[in-house]
Coordinates of C-alpha atoms in Angstrom, one line a residue:
M1 CA 40.3 -61.6 -15.9
M2 CA 37.9 -63.1 -13.4
P3 CA 35.4 -65.5 -14.9
P4 CA 31.9 -64.0 -15.4
A5 CA 30.3 -66.4 -12.9
M6 CA 32.6 -65.3 -10.1
L7 CA 32.4 -61.6 -11.1
W8 CA 28.6 -61.8 -11.2
G9 CA 28.5 -62.7 -7.5
Q10 CA 30.6 -59.6 -6.7
V11 CA 28.4 -57.4 -8.8
Q12 CA 25.4 -58.6 -6.9
L13 CA 27.1 -57.9 -3.6
V14 CA 28.2 -54.3 -4.4
M15 CA 24.7 -53.6 -5.8
Q16 CA 23.1 -54.7 -2.6
Q17 CA 25.5 -52.3 -0.8
G18 CA 24.4 -49.5 -3.0
R19 CA 27.7 -49.0 -4.6
L20 CA 26.3 -48.2 -8.1
D21 CA 29.6 -47.2 -9.8
A22 CA 31.3 -50.4 -8.8
A23 CA 28.2 -52.5 -9.8
Q24 CA 28.1 -50.7 -13.2
A25 CA 31.8 -51.3 -13.8
G26 CA 31.5 -55.0 -12.9
A27 CA 28.4 -55.5 -15.1
E28 CA 30.1 -53.8 -18.0
Q29 CA 33.1 -56.1 -17.5
I30 CA 30.8 -59.1 -17.6
L31 CA 29.2 -57.9 -20.8
R32 CA 32.5 -57.6 -22.5
A33 CA 33.0 -61.3 -22.0
S34 CA 29.3 -62.3 -22.3
P35 CA 27.3 -59.7 -24.2
R36 CA 23.9 -61.4 -23.5
H37 CA 24.4 -61.9 -19.8
P38 CA 20.8 -61.2 -18.6
G39 CA 21.8 -60.5 -15.0
A40 CA 24.4 -57.8 -16.0
L41 CA 22.0 -56.3 -18.5
H42 CA 19.3 -56.2 -15.8
I43 CA 21.7 -54.6 -13.3
L44 CA 22.6 -51.8 -15.7
G45 CA 18.9 -51.2 -16.3
V46 CA 18.3 -50.9 -12.6
I47 CA 21.2 -48.6 -12.1
C48 CA 19.8 -46.3 -14.8
L49 CA 16.4 -46.4 -13.2
Q50 CA 17.8 -45.3 -9.9
R51 CA 19.7 -42.5 -11.6
R52 CA 16.6 -41.4 -13.5
Q53 CA 18.3 -42.1 -16.8
M54 CA 15.1 -43.5 -18.3
P55 CA 15.9 -44.0 -22.0
D56 CA 19.0 -45.9 -21.0
A57 CA 17.1 -47.9 -18.5
V58 CA 14.6 -49.0 -21.1
R59 CA 17.4 -49.9 -23.5
W60 CA 19.3 -52.1 -21.1
L61 CA 16.1 -53.8 -19.7
K62 CA 14.8 -54.6 -23.2
K63 CA 18.1 -56.3 -24.0
A64 CA 17.8 -58.2 -20.7
S65 CA 14.3 -59.4 -21.5
Q66 CA 15.4 -60.6 -24.9
A67 CA 18.3 -62.4 -23.3
D68 CA 16.1 -64.2 -20.8
Q69 CA 12.4 -64.1 -21.8
R70 CA 11.4 -66.4 -18.8
N71 CA 12.6 -64.0 -16.1
A72 CA 9.6 -62.4 -14.3
M73 CA 11.8 -59.9 -12.4
I74 CA 13.3 -58.5 -15.6
W75 CA 9.9 -58.1 -17.2
A76 CA 8.6 -56.3 -14.0
T77 CA 11.6 -54.0 -13.9
L78 CA 11.1 -53.2 -17.6
G79 CA 7.5 -52.5 -16.8
Y80 CA 8.5 -49.9 -14.2
A81 CA 10.9 -48.3 -16.7
Y82 CA 8.1 -48.0 -19.2
F83 CA 5.8 -46.6 -16.6
E84 CA 8.3 -43.9 -15.6
T85 CA 8.6 -42.9 -19.3
E86 CA 4.8 -42.8 -19.5
A87 CA 4.8 -45.6 -22.1
F88 CA 1.9 -47.1 -20.3
R89 CA 0.7 -49.6 -22.9
D90 CA 4.2 -51.0 -23.1
A91 CA 4.3 -51.1 -19.3
V92 CA 1.0 -53.1 -19.3
D93 CA 2.5 -55.6 -21.7
A94 CA 5.7 -56.0 -19.6
F95 CA 3.9 -56.4 -16.3
Q96 CA 1.4 -58.9 -17.8
K97 CA 4.4 -61.0 -19.0
A98 CA 5.9 -60.8 -15.5
T99 CA 2.7 -61.9 -13.8
K100 CA 2.1 -64.7 -16.2
L101 CA 5.6 -66.0 -15.5
D102 CA 5.1 -65.5 -11.7
P103 CA 1.5 -65.2 -10.6
R104 CA 2.6 -64.5 -7.1
A105 CA 4.7 -61.5 -8.1
H106 CA 2.5 -58.9 -6.3
P107 CA 4.8 -55.9 -7.1
A108 CA 4.3 -56.7 -10.8
L109 CA 0.5 -56.9 -10.2
H110 CA 0.7 -53.5 -8.4
G111 CA 2.7 -52.0 -11.3
L112 CA 0.1 -53.5 -13.7
G113 CA -2.7 -51.8 -11.8
K114 CA -0.8 -48.4 -11.8
S115 CA -0.3 -48.7 -15.6
L116 CA -3.9 -49.6 -16.3
Q117 CA -5.0 -46.7 -14.1
A118 CA -2.8 -44.3 -16.1
L119 CA -4.6 -45.5 -19.3
G120 CA -8.0 -44.8 -17.7
R121 CA -8.8 -48.5 -17.5
H122 CA -10.0 -48.2 -13.9
Q123 CA -12.0 -51.4 -13.5
E124 CA -9.1 -53.5 -14.9
A125 CA -6.8 -51.6 -12.6
A126 CA -9.0 -52.4 -9.6
G127 CA -8.8 -56.1 -10.5
A128 CA -5.0 -56.0 -10.7
F129 CA -4.7 -54.3 -7.3
G130 CA -7.2 -56.8 -6.0
R131 CA -5.0 -59.7 -7.1
A132 CA -2.0 -58.1 -5.5
L133 CA -4.0 -57.8 -2.2
T134 CA -4.8 -61.5 -2.2
L135 CA -1.1 -62.0 -1.9
E136 CA -0.4 -59.0 0.4
P137 CA -3.7 -58.3 2.2
H138 CA -2.2 -55.8 4.7
N139 CA -0.4 -53.6 2.2
A140 CA -1.7 -50.1 2.7
D141 CA -0.3 -48.8 -0.6
Y142 CA -2.2 -51.5 -2.5
L143 CA -5.4 -50.8 -0.6
N144 CA -5.1 -47.0 -1.2
D145 CA -4.4 -47.5 -5.0
R146 CA -7.3 -49.9 -5.3
G147 CA -9.5 -47.4 -3.6
V148 CA -8.5 -44.8 -6.2
A149 CA -9.3 -47.2 -9.1
L150 CA -12.7 -48.0 -7.6
M151 CA -13.4 -44.3 -7.1
E152 CA -12.6 -43.6 -10.8
S153 CA -14.8 -46.6 -11.7
G154 CA -17.7 -45.1 -9.8
A155 CA -17.8 -47.6 -7.0
L156 CA -17.5 -44.9 -4.4
Q157 CA -18.6 -46.9 -1.3
D158 CA -16.2 -49.7 -2.1
A159 CA -13.4 -47.2 -2.7
L160 CA -14.1 -45.6 0.7
R161 CA -13.9 -49.0 2.4
E162 CA -10.6 -49.8 0.9
I163 CA -9.1 -46.4 1.8
D164 CA -10.4 -46.6 5.3
T165 CA -8.8 -50.1 5.6
A166 CA -5.5 -48.6 4.4
L167 CA -5.7 -45.9 7.1
A168 CA -6.5 -48.4 9.8
L169 CA -3.2 -50.1 8.8
A170 CA -1.3 -46.9 8.4
P171 CA -2.9 -44.1 10.4
G172 CA -0.5 -41.5 9.2
F173 CA -0.9 -42.3 5.5
F174 CA -1.1 -38.8 3.9
G175 CA -2.1 -40.1 0.4
A176 CA -5.0 -42.1 1.8
F177 CA -6.4 -39.1 3.6
L178 CA -6.1 -37.1 0.4
N179 CA -7.9 -39.7 -1.6
K180 CA -10.5 -40.2 1.1
G181 CA -11.3 -36.5 0.8
L182 CA -11.8 -36.9 -3.0
V183 CA -14.1 -39.9 -2.5
L184 CA -16.2 -38.2 0.1
K185 CA -16.5 -35.1 -2.2
R186 CA -17.9 -37.3 -5.0
L187 CA -20.2 -39.0 -2.5
G188 CA -21.7 -35.6 -1.8
E189 CA -20.4 -35.4 1.8
P190 CA -18.4 -32.2 1.6
N191 CA -18.1 -31.7 5.4
A192 CA -16.6 -35.1 5.9
A193 CA -14.4 -34.6 2.8
L194 CA -13.1 -31.4 4.4
V195 CA -12.1 -33.2 7.6
A196 CA -10.1 -35.8 5.6
L197 CA -8.4 -33.2 3.6
E198 CA -7.5 -31.1 6.6
Q199 CA -5.9 -34.3 8.1
A200 CA -3.9 -34.7 5.0
I201 CA -2.7 -31.1 5.1
T202 CA -1.7 -31.5 8.8
L203 CA 0.5 -34.5 7.7
N204 CA 2.0 -32.6 4.7
P205 CA 1.2 -28.9 4.8
S206 CA 3.4 -28.1 1.8
Y207 CA 1.5 -30.3 -0.7
A208 CA -0.2 -27.8 -3.0
P209 CA -2.9 -30.2 -4.5
A210 CA -4.2 -30.9 -1.0
H211 CA -4.9 -27.2 -0.5
N212 CA -6.5 -27.0 -3.9
N213 CA -8.7 -30.0 -3.2
R214 CA -9.7 -28.3 0.0
A215 CA -10.6 -25.2 -2.1
A216 CA -12.8 -27.4 -4.3
V217 CA -14.7 -28.8 -1.4
L218 CA -15.2 -25.3 0.1
L219 CA -16.6 -24.2 -3.2
D220 CA -19.2 -27.1 -2.9
L221 CA -20.0 -25.7 0.5
E222 CA -20.3 -22.2 -1.0
D223 CA -17.8 -21.0 1.6
Y224 CA -16.2 -18.7 -1.0
A225 CA -14.0 -16.7 1.3
Q226 CA -12.3 -19.9 2.7
A227 CA -12.2 -21.4 -0.8
L228 CA -10.3 -18.4 -2.0
S229 CA -7.8 -18.6 0.9
A230 CA -7.2 -22.3 0.2
A231 CA -6.7 -21.8 -3.5
E232 CA -4.3 -18.9 -2.8
R233 CA -2.3 -21.1 -0.4
A234 CA -2.0 -23.7 -3.2
I235 CA -0.8 -21.0 -5.6
A236 CA 1.7 -19.8 -3.0
L237 CA 3.2 -23.3 -2.9
A238 CA 3.0 -23.9 -6.6
P239 CA 2.6 -20.6 -8.6
G240 CA 2.1 -22.5 -11.9
F241 CA -0.7 -24.6 -10.6
A242 CA -3.4 -24.0 -13.2
A243 CA -6.2 -25.9 -11.3
A244 CA -5.7 -23.7 -8.3
W245 CA -5.9 -20.6 -10.3
N246 CA -9.2 -21.9 -11.8
N247 CA -10.6 -22.6 -8.3
R248 CA -9.4 -19.1 -7.2
G249 CA -11.5 -17.8 -10.1
L250 CA -14.6 -19.8 -9.0
A251 CA -14.2 -18.5 -5.5
Q252 CA -14.0 -15.0 -6.7
L253 CA -17.2 -15.5 -8.8
G254 CA -18.9 -16.7 -5.6
L255 CA -17.7 -13.5 -3.9
E256 CA -19.2 -11.5 -6.9
Q257 CA -15.7 -10.4 -8.2
P258 CA -16.1 -11.2 -11.9
D259 CA -13.2 -9.0 -13.0
A260 CA -10.8 -10.8 -10.6
A261 CA -12.3 -14.1 -11.6
L262 CA -11.6 -13.5 -15.3
E263 CA -8.0 -12.6 -14.4
S264 CA -7.6 -15.9 -12.4
F265 CA -9.1 -17.9 -15.3
G266 CA -6.7 -16.1 -17.6
Q267 CA -3.7 -17.0 -15.4
A268 CA -4.9 -20.6 -15.3
V269 CA -4.7 -20.9 -19.1
R270 CA -1.4 -19.1 -19.2
C271 CA -0.1 -21.7 -16.8
D272 CA -1.7 -24.5 -18.8
P273 CA -3.3 -23.6 -22.2
A274 CA -4.9 -27.1 -22.1
N275 CA -7.0 -26.2 -19.0
A276 CA -10.4 -26.6 -20.6
A277 CA -12.2 -25.8 -17.3
A278 CA -10.7 -22.4 -17.1
H279 CA -11.6 -21.5 -20.7
Y280 CA -15.2 -22.8 -19.9
N281 CA -15.5 -20.8 -16.7
A282 CA -14.2 -17.6 -18.4
A283 CA -16.9 -18.1 -21.0
G284 CA -19.5 -18.3 -18.3
V285 CA -18.4 -14.8 -17.0
H286 CA -18.7 -13.4 -20.5
W287 CA -22.1 -15.0 -20.9
K288 CA -23.4 -13.4 -17.7
R289 CA -22.2 -10.1 -19.0
S290 CA -24.2 -10.6 -22.2
D291 CA -20.9 -10.5 -24.1
Y292 CA -21.9 -13.5 -26.2
A293 CA -19.1 -13.1 -28.8
K294 CA -16.4 -13.4 -26.1
A295 CA -18.3 -16.3 -24.5
A296 CA -18.4 -18.1 -27.8
E297 CA -14.7 -17.6 -28.3
A298 CA -13.9 -19.0 -24.9
Y299 CA -16.2 -22.0 -25.3
R300 CA -14.4 -22.8 -28.6
L301 CA -11.0 -22.6 -26.9
S302 CA -12.3 -25.0 -24.2
L303 CA -13.6 -27.4 -26.9
R304 CA -10.3 -27.1 -28.8
V305 CA -8.6 -28.7 -25.8
A306 CA -11.4 -31.2 -24.9
P307 CA -13.7 -31.6 -28.0
A308 CA -16.1 -34.0 -26.3
Q309 CA -17.4 -31.6 -23.5
L310 CA -21.1 -31.9 -23.8
M311 CA -21.9 -28.8 -21.7
A312 CA -19.4 -26.7 -23.6
L313 CA -21.0 -27.7 -26.9
N314 CA -24.4 -27.0 -25.5
D315 CA -23.4 -23.6 -24.1
L316 CA -21.6 -22.7 -27.3
G317 CA -24.9 -23.3 -29.0
L318 CA -26.6 -20.9 -26.6
A319 CA -24.0 -18.2 -27.2
E320 CA -24.3 -18.6 -31.0
A321 CA -28.1 -18.4 -30.7
A322 CA -27.8 -15.3 -28.6
L323 CA -25.7 -13.8 -31.4
G324 CA -28.5 -14.7 -33.9
N325 CA -26.4 -17.5 -35.5
H326 CA -29.2 -20.1 -35.2
T327 CA -27.8 -22.5 -37.9
V328 CA -24.5 -22.6 -36.1
A329 CA -26.3 -23.2 -32.8
L330 CA -28.1 -26.2 -34.3
D331 CA -24.7 -27.6 -35.4
C332 CA -23.5 -27.3 -31.8
Y333 CA -26.5 -29.1 -30.4
N334 CA -26.4 -31.8 -33.0
H335 CA -22.7 -32.4 -32.3
A336 CA -23.4 -32.8 -28.6
L337 CA -26.3 -35.2 -29.5
R338 CA -24.1 -37.3 -31.7
L339 CA -21.8 -37.8 -28.7
A340 CA -24.7 -38.4 -26.3
P341 CA -28.1 -38.9 -28.0
D342 CA -30.1 -38.6 -24.7
F343 CA -28.4 -35.4 -23.5
A344 CA -31.4 -33.5 -22.3
E345 CA -29.8 -30.1 -22.1
A346 CA -28.9 -30.1 -25.8
Q347 CA -32.3 -31.6 -26.8
F348 CA -34.1 -28.9 -24.9
N349 CA -32.0 -26.0 -26.3
K350 CA -32.3 -27.5 -29.8
S351 CA -36.0 -27.5 -29.4
L352 CA -36.0 -23.8 -28.6
T353 CA -34.1 -23.1 -31.8
C354 CA -36.3 -25.4 -33.9
L355 CA -39.5 -23.7 -32.5
L356 CA -38.0 -20.2 -33.1
L357 CA -37.3 -21.2 -36.7
G358 CA -40.8 -22.5 -37.1
N359 CA -39.8 -26.2 -37.2
F360 CA -42.6 -27.2 -34.9
T361 CA -42.5 -31.0 -35.8
E362 CA -39.1 -31.5 -34.3
G363 CA -39.4 -28.6 -31.9
W364 CA -42.4 -30.0 -29.9
R365 CA -40.8 -33.5 -29.8
L366 CA -37.5 -32.3 -28.4
W367 CA -39.3 -29.8 -26.1
E368 CA -40.3 -32.8 -23.9
A369 CA -36.7 -33.0 -22.8
R370 CA -37.4 -30.1 -20.4
K371 CA -38.7 -32.8 -18.0
R372 CA -35.3 -34.6 -18.0
K373 CA -33.0 -31.6 -17.7
K374 CA -30.6 -31.5 -14.7
I375 CA -32.9 -28.7 -13.5
P376 CA -36.3 -29.5 -15.0
V377 CA -38.2 -26.6 -16.5
G378 CA -41.2 -26.3 -14.4
F379 CA -42.4 -29.9 -15.0
Q380 CA -44.6 -31.6 -12.4
D381 CA -45.5 -35.3 -12.4
F382 CA -48.8 -36.2 -10.7
G383 CA -48.3 -40.0 -11.1
L384 CA -50.8 -40.4 -13.9
P385 CA -50.1 -41.7 -17.5
L386 CA -49.2 -38.9 -19.9
W387 CA -51.7 -38.2 -22.6
T388 CA -49.8 -38.1 -25.9
G389 CA -52.7 -37.6 -28.2
A390 CA -52.8 -41.3 -29.1
Q391 CA -55.1 -42.5 -26.3
E392 CA -58.8 -42.4 -26.4
I393 CA -60.0 -39.5 -24.2
A394 CA -63.8 -39.5 -24.5
G395 CA -65.4 -40.0 -21.2
R396 CA -62.2 -40.0 -19.2
C397 CA -61.0 -37.3 -16.8
I398 CA -57.7 -35.7 -17.8
L399 CA -55.7 -33.3 -15.5
L400 CA -54.2 -30.4 -17.4
H401 CA -51.7 -28.4 -15.4
S402 CA -49.6 -25.3 -15.8
E403 CA -45.8 -25.7 -15.3
Q404 CA -44.0 -22.5 -16.0
G405 CA -45.0 -18.8 -16.1
F406 CA -48.3 -17.0 -16.2
G407 CA -47.9 -16.2 -19.9
D408 CA -47.3 -19.9 -20.7
A409 CA -50.5 -20.9 -19.0
I410 CA -52.5 -18.2 -20.7
Q411 CA -51.0 -19.0 -24.1
F412 CA -51.6 -22.8 -24.0
I413 CA -54.9 -23.0 -22.2
R414 CA -56.5 -22.6 -25.6
Y415 CA -56.1 -26.4 -26.0
A416 CA -58.4 -27.2 -23.1
P417 CA -61.7 -26.6 -25.0
L418 CA -60.3 -28.9 -27.8
L419 CA -60.1 -31.7 -25.3
Q420 CA -63.7 -31.0 -24.2
E421 CA -64.7 -31.3 -27.8
K422 CA -63.2 -34.8 -27.8
G423 CA -65.5 -35.7 -25.0
A424 CA -63.0 -35.5 -22.2
D425 CA -63.7 -34.4 -18.6
V426 CA -61.1 -31.7 -18.2
A427 CA -59.7 -30.8 -14.8
L428 CA -57.5 -27.7 -15.0
M429 CA -54.8 -26.9 -12.4
V430 CA -53.3 -23.4 -12.9
Q431 CA -51.5 -20.9 -10.7
P432 CA -53.7 -19.6 -7.9
E433 CA -53.3 -16.0 -9.2
L434 CA -54.9 -17.1 -12.5
A435 CA -57.6 -19.4 -11.2
P436 CA -60.4 -16.8 -10.6
L437 CA -60.0 -15.4 -14.1
I438 CA -60.0 -18.9 -15.7
R439 CA -63.1 -19.9 -13.7
R440 CA -65.0 -16.9 -15.0
V441 CA -63.6 -17.0 -18.6
M442 CA -64.2 -20.8 -18.9
P443 CA -67.2 -21.5 -16.6
D444 CA -67.7 -25.0 -17.9
M445 CA -64.1 -25.9 -17.1
Q446 CA -63.4 -27.6 -13.8
V447 CA -60.6 -25.6 -12.1
V448 CA -59.0 -27.6 -9.3
E449 CA -56.4 -27.2 -6.6
A450 CA -55.7 -30.9 -6.2
V451 CA -55.7 -34.0 -8.4
P452 CA -59.3 -35.2 -8.8
A453 CA -59.9 -38.8 -7.6
N454 CA -61.3 -39.8 -11.0
A455 CA -58.4 -38.4 -13.0
M456 CA -57.0 -41.1 -15.4
L457 CA -54.5 -39.1 -17.5
Q458 CA -52.4 -36.0 -17.2
C459 CA -50.8 -33.6 -19.6
P460 CA -48.9 -30.4 -18.9
L461 CA -50.4 -27.5 -20.8
M462 CA -47.1 -27.0 -22.7
S463 CA -47.2 -30.6 -24.0
L464 CA -50.5 -30.2 -25.7
P465 CA -49.1 -28.7 -28.9
L466 CA -47.2 -32.0 -29.4
A467 CA -50.2 -34.1 -28.5
F468 CA -52.2 -32.1 -31.1
A469 CA -49.4 -32.2 -33.7
T470 CA -49.5 -28.4 -34.0
S471 CA -47.9 -26.8 -37.0
L472 CA -47.7 -23.1 -37.9
E473 CA -50.8 -23.6 -40.0
T474 CA -52.8 -25.4 -37.3
I475 CA -52.3 -23.2 -34.2
P476 CA -55.8 -23.1 -32.6
P477 CA -57.1 -19.6 -32.1
A478 CA -57.1 -18.1 -28.6
P479 CA -60.6 -17.9 -27.2
I480 CA -61.6 -14.2 -26.7
W481 CA -61.5 -13.6 -23.0
A482 CA -64.2 -11.4 -21.6
V483 CA -63.8 -9.1 -18.6
D484 CA -65.8 -9.1 -15.4
D485 CA -68.2 -6.1 -15.8
A486 CA -68.2 -5.2 -12.1
R487 CA -64.4 -5.2 -11.9
R488 CA -64.2 -3.1 -15.1
A489 CA -66.6 -0.6 -13.7
I490 CA -64.4 -0.2 -10.6
W491 CA -61.4 0.5 -12.7
C492 CA -63.3 2.8 -15.0
A493 CA -64.2 4.9 -12.0
R494 CA -60.7 4.8 -10.7
L495 CA -59.2 6.0 -14.0
G496 CA -61.8 8.8 -14.4
P497 CA -62.7 10.5 -17.6
G498 CA -60.1 11.2 -20.2
D499 CA -59.9 13.0 -23.5
R500 CA -56.6 11.4 -24.6
P501 CA -55.7 7.9 -25.7
R502 CA -55.0 5.5 -22.8
I503 CA -51.9 3.4 -23.2
G504 CA -51.0 0.7 -20.7
I505 CA -47.3 -0.2 -20.4
A506 CA -45.1 -2.9 -18.8
W507 CA -41.4 -2.6 -19.0
R508 CA -40.2 -5.4 -16.8
G509 CA -40.9 -9.1 -16.6
S510 CA -40.3 -11.4 -13.6
A511 CA -36.8 -10.9 -12.2
G512 CA -36.6 -14.7 -11.8
H513 CA -36.8 -15.3 -15.5
A514 CA -33.4 -16.6 -16.9
N515 CA -33.5 -14.1 -19.8
D516 CA -35.0 -11.1 -17.9
H517 CA -31.9 -9.0 -18.2
N518 CA -32.4 -9.1 -22.0
R519 CA -36.2 -8.8 -22.3
S520 CA -36.7 -6.0 -19.7
M521 CA -35.6 -2.4 -19.8
P522 CA -35.4 0.5 -17.3
L523 CA -38.5 2.6 -17.0
R524 CA -36.5 5.8 -17.7
D525 CA -35.7 4.4 -21.2
F526 CA -39.3 3.3 -21.9
L527 CA -40.6 6.7 -21.0
S528 CA -38.8 8.3 -23.9
V529 CA -42.0 7.5 -25.9
A530 CA -44.4 8.8 -23.3
D531 CA -45.4 12.2 -24.8
E532 CA -48.2 14.5 -23.8
S533 CA -50.6 13.3 -26.5
A534 CA -51.7 10.3 -24.4
D535 CA -52.4 9.2 -20.9
W536 CA -50.0 6.5 -19.7
F537 CA -50.7 3.7 -17.2
G538 CA -48.1 1.4 -15.7
I539 CA -49.7 -2.1 -15.5
Q540 CA -46.7 -3.4 -13.7
K541 CA -46.2 -5.3 -10.4
A542 CA -43.1 -5.4 -8.1
M543 CA -41.5 -2.2 -9.3
P544 CA -38.0 -1.6 -8.1
T545 CA -37.2 1.6 -6.2
S546 CA -35.4 3.1 -9.2
D547 CA -38.6 3.0 -11.2
Y548 CA -40.5 5.1 -8.7
A549 CA -38.1 8.0 -9.3
A550 CA -38.7 7.7 -13.1
V551 CA -42.5 7.7 -12.5
S552 CA -42.4 11.0 -10.7
A553 CA -40.7 12.6 -13.6
V554 CA -43.6 12.0 -16.0
S555 CA -46.8 13.9 -15.2
R556 CA -49.1 11.8 -17.4
L557 CA -48.0 8.4 -16.0
R558 CA -49.9 6.6 -13.3
V559 CA -48.8 3.2 -11.9
F560 CA -51.0 0.7 -10.2
D561 CA -48.5 -1.9 -8.9
S562 CA -50.0 -1.9 -5.3
E563 CA -53.6 -1.7 -6.5
I564 CA -53.5 -4.7 -8.9
T565 CA -54.5 -7.7 -6.7
D566 CA -55.0 -10.4 -9.3
F567 CA -55.4 -11.1 -13.0
E568 CA -59.0 -10.0 -12.9
D569 CA -57.7 -6.5 -12.1
T570 CA -55.1 -6.7 -14.9
A571 CA -57.8 -7.8 -17.4
A572 CA -60.1 -5.0 -16.4
L573 CA -57.3 -2.4 -16.8
I574 CA -56.4 -3.8 -20.2
A575 CA -60.0 -3.5 -21.3
E576 CA -59.9 0.2 -20.4
M577 CA -56.8 0.9 -22.6
D578 CA -56.7 1.9 -26.2
L579 CA -53.3 0.2 -26.6
I580 CA -50.9 -2.0 -24.6
I581 CA -47.2 -1.6 -25.1
T582 CA -45.1 -4.1 -23.2
V583 CA -41.9 -6.1 -23.2
D584 CA -42.3 -9.9 -23.4
T585 CA -44.4 -10.6 -20.2
S586 CA -47.6 -12.3 -19.3
L587 CA -49.4 -8.9 -20.0
A588 CA -48.8 -9.5 -23.7
H589 CA -50.5 -12.9 -23.5
L590 CA -53.4 -11.7 -21.6
A591 CA -54.0 -8.7 -23.9
G592 CA -53.6 -11.0 -26.9
S593 CA -56.1 -13.5 -25.5
M594 CA -58.6 -10.6 -24.9
G595 CA -58.1 -9.5 -28.5
R596 CA -56.9 -6.1 -27.4
E597 CA -54.3 -4.2 -29.5
C598 CA -50.9 -4.9 -28.1
W599 CA -47.4 -4.0 -29.2
V600 CA -44.7 -6.3 -27.9
M601 CA -41.0 -5.1 -27.8
L602 CA -38.6 -8.0 -28.2
P603 CA -34.9 -8.5 -27.6
F604 CA -32.5 -9.4 -30.4
N605 CA -32.8 -13.2 -29.6
P606 CA -36.5 -13.5 -28.7
D607 CA -38.3 -16.2 -26.9
W608 CA -39.2 -19.0 -29.4
R609 CA -42.9 -18.3 -29.4
W610 CA -42.4 -15.0 -31.3
L611 CA -40.5 -16.6 -34.1
L612 CA -38.1 -14.5 -36.3
D613 CA -38.4 -11.7 -38.8
R614 CA -42.1 -11.0 -38.6
Q615 CA -44.3 -8.3 -37.2
E616 CA -47.3 -10.4 -36.5
S617 CA -47.8 -13.4 -34.2
P618 CA -49.5 -16.6 -35.3
W619 CA -50.6 -17.1 -31.7
Y620 CA -52.5 -13.8 -31.3
T621 CA -54.1 -11.7 -34.1
S622 CA -54.1 -8.4 -32.1
I623 CA -50.4 -8.4 -31.4
R624 CA -47.7 -6.4 -33.3
L625 CA -44.0 -7.2 -32.7
F626 CA -41.2 -4.7 -32.6
R627 CA -37.7 -6.3 -32.6
Q628 CA -34.2 -5.3 -31.7
K629 CA -31.9 -5.2 -34.8
H630 CA -28.9 -6.0 -32.7
I631 CA -28.2 -7.0 -29.1
G632 CA -29.3 -4.4 -26.6
D633 CA -30.8 -2.1 -29.2
W634 CA -33.8 -0.8 -27.2
A635 CA -33.2 2.7 -28.6
G636 CA -33.9 1.5 -32.1
V637 CA -37.1 -0.4 -30.9
L638 CA -38.3 2.7 -29.1
D639 CA -37.7 4.9 -32.2
E640 CA -40.0 2.5 -34.2
V641 CA -42.6 2.5 -31.4
R642 CA -42.5 6.3 -31.3
A643 CA -43.1 6.5 -35.1
A644 CA -45.9 3.9 -34.8
L645 CA -47.6 5.9 -32.0
H646 CA -47.5 9.0 -34.2
A647 CA -49.1 7.1 -37.0
R648 CA -51.6 5.4 -34.8
F649 CA -52.9 8.4 -32.8
T650 CA -52.4 11.4 -35.1

C-alpha cells in the first residue's frame, strides 16, 4: 500500500481535476491507514458538499475540524456546510473560528456575513461584508451583499451606493439590479425602482421573484392593470409562488374585483399557509364588506402565523368592536400596546372603546393619539403651545379650533364659554359653514379665520374634555342655541300653514365618513315610517340620484337640499319642526344644542359619543336614541321608531 503522504498528493491532484470518485477512493484509503487525517476528512466533506449530500458533508467536516482545530480552511468549509443546511448559528461559529485563525480569509468573512444576514443580524452582516471588502474591494458579489445588509438595516442610501458600485464593476449583474429595485422601492422612488427591475428582467426573464417585485412596485404606483399582469407572469413561472398570488389579489382589489382578490388570497395561503400577508389582506376584504366575523377569523389566522403584527392586532380589535365584543377589542389593543407602547393606531382605537364604555379618564388621554396616527384624524397644529388645563389662562388669548366634522364642532363648542369664565380671551376658528351661526349664537366670542397675532395658546375643541377632566357626571350642558328670527320667518313662509305634525328627517351622513356605510340608510327604507299622519321634510344635503326617485313616491315629503345654504337655514328649519328623526349626523348635534326634540337612529356599533345600552344622551337632554340590536338591523330600529311615533302623535 502506498504511504499516506504519497497518496495524499495524488488525492489532491485528482480532486483538482474534478475526478470526485477517484478523490473519494483515495481519501478513504488514507483514512484506513490514518483515521484522523484532516486533509482526507476535509476532501470527503468537500465532495459531499459538491454532491449536495449535506448531512454527510457536515459529519466529515466536523471530524476534520476536530482533527485539525487550527486549519482556517476546514472551519470555513464547515461553515458553508452548516449554511447550506440552514444551521446558521453553527455556521456563524465556524466562520468566526476561520476568520480568527486567518483574518485575511475574505471568503470566510463573506460566509460569515451571509450567515448573520440569514439570522436577521443585518448590521453585523454589513460589518462582516465590509471587512471582506477591505481585502477584496472590487468584488461585486461582496458589494451587492453588503448593499442588501445595509438595506435591511435601514441605511438605504448607503445600500444604494454599494449596489451601484457593484453594477459599475459588473454591468450585467442581475442580482444587483434586482436588489437596486428593492432599495429604490423602500426609498419611495417607484419609477426608478421599476427601471432597475425591468433591467433585471431583461437579464433573466424567467426569474419569477423579479416579476413579483415589479408587481409590488406597480402596486405602489397604483397601476393595477400592469401589476396584475406582472403578478400573473410570476405565477406562470412559479405556480406555487404565494407572494405573487398575494400581489395578484392586491392588484385585483385595486381594479375593484373583490371576489377575484379573495380567491387570489385564498390561493396564496393554500400555497403557503404561513403567508400572514394574504390572511391579513383577505380580512381587509371581509371588513370592507362589513362581514366582521370573517374579518376577525382571517386576522386571527394572520396572527397565528405572525403573532407580533401590530396592525393585525389593531384591526382584529376593530373587527371585534364592530361585532360588539368590546372587552375582546380592548384585549387586542392592549396586546399591541404591550409590544409597542407608543403605537398610535392602537392607542386611538382603544380610546374610542374606552369612551364608548364610559371610561372617560383613560379615553380622553388616549384620544390624543389621533394627532400621531399615520393618517392624523383632522388635527391641525398652529405652532402654539397646547393648553392642557394646567396653565394659567386668565388674560391670555387662546385659539380654539375645530378639527373634524360639523357635529364634532357643535358638540364641543360648549367648552368655549367655560374658558371665558376663566378669564381667557377666546378666539374660535370653525368651519366657514358654521361661522355665521356661531357668531350669532355666541356674539361675545371672537370667531376668526386666521390665527390672531396675540394668541399665546391653542387647543383643538376635541381636546377640551381632557383639559377639563370631563367625566360622565361633569359633562357641561350645551348652551341653548337661539335661531335667527328673520331666517325663521323666511322658512315659516316657505313651509306654509299645516295642520299635521312637522317631522324633519335626515337619513344620510357625509359620504366621506369612514363609517358612513353603517350609520346611513337608503331613503326608501327610512320612508317606511312616513305615514299620512304627519308632514315630512328632508333636511338633507347632497342627495344621491337614487333618493330623488324615493322622494317622488311619498306625497307628504318635501326636501330642501338645494335650498339650504348654510347652518342658519338648517337651524331655522329645525325650529319649525315638531320632531327631528335622523341617523348619526351633524343635524342631531344641532337639534340637541337647540334643545329640540330629536330621535337619533344608531348602528349596532355606534360612535363613542352615544355610549352603549341607553336611550338618553348625557350630551343633549332632548335627544332619544334608537339602537340596532344586531349589525344592519335598520328594520328593527324603524319598527321601534314607528311605534314611538304612534305613541308621540296619537
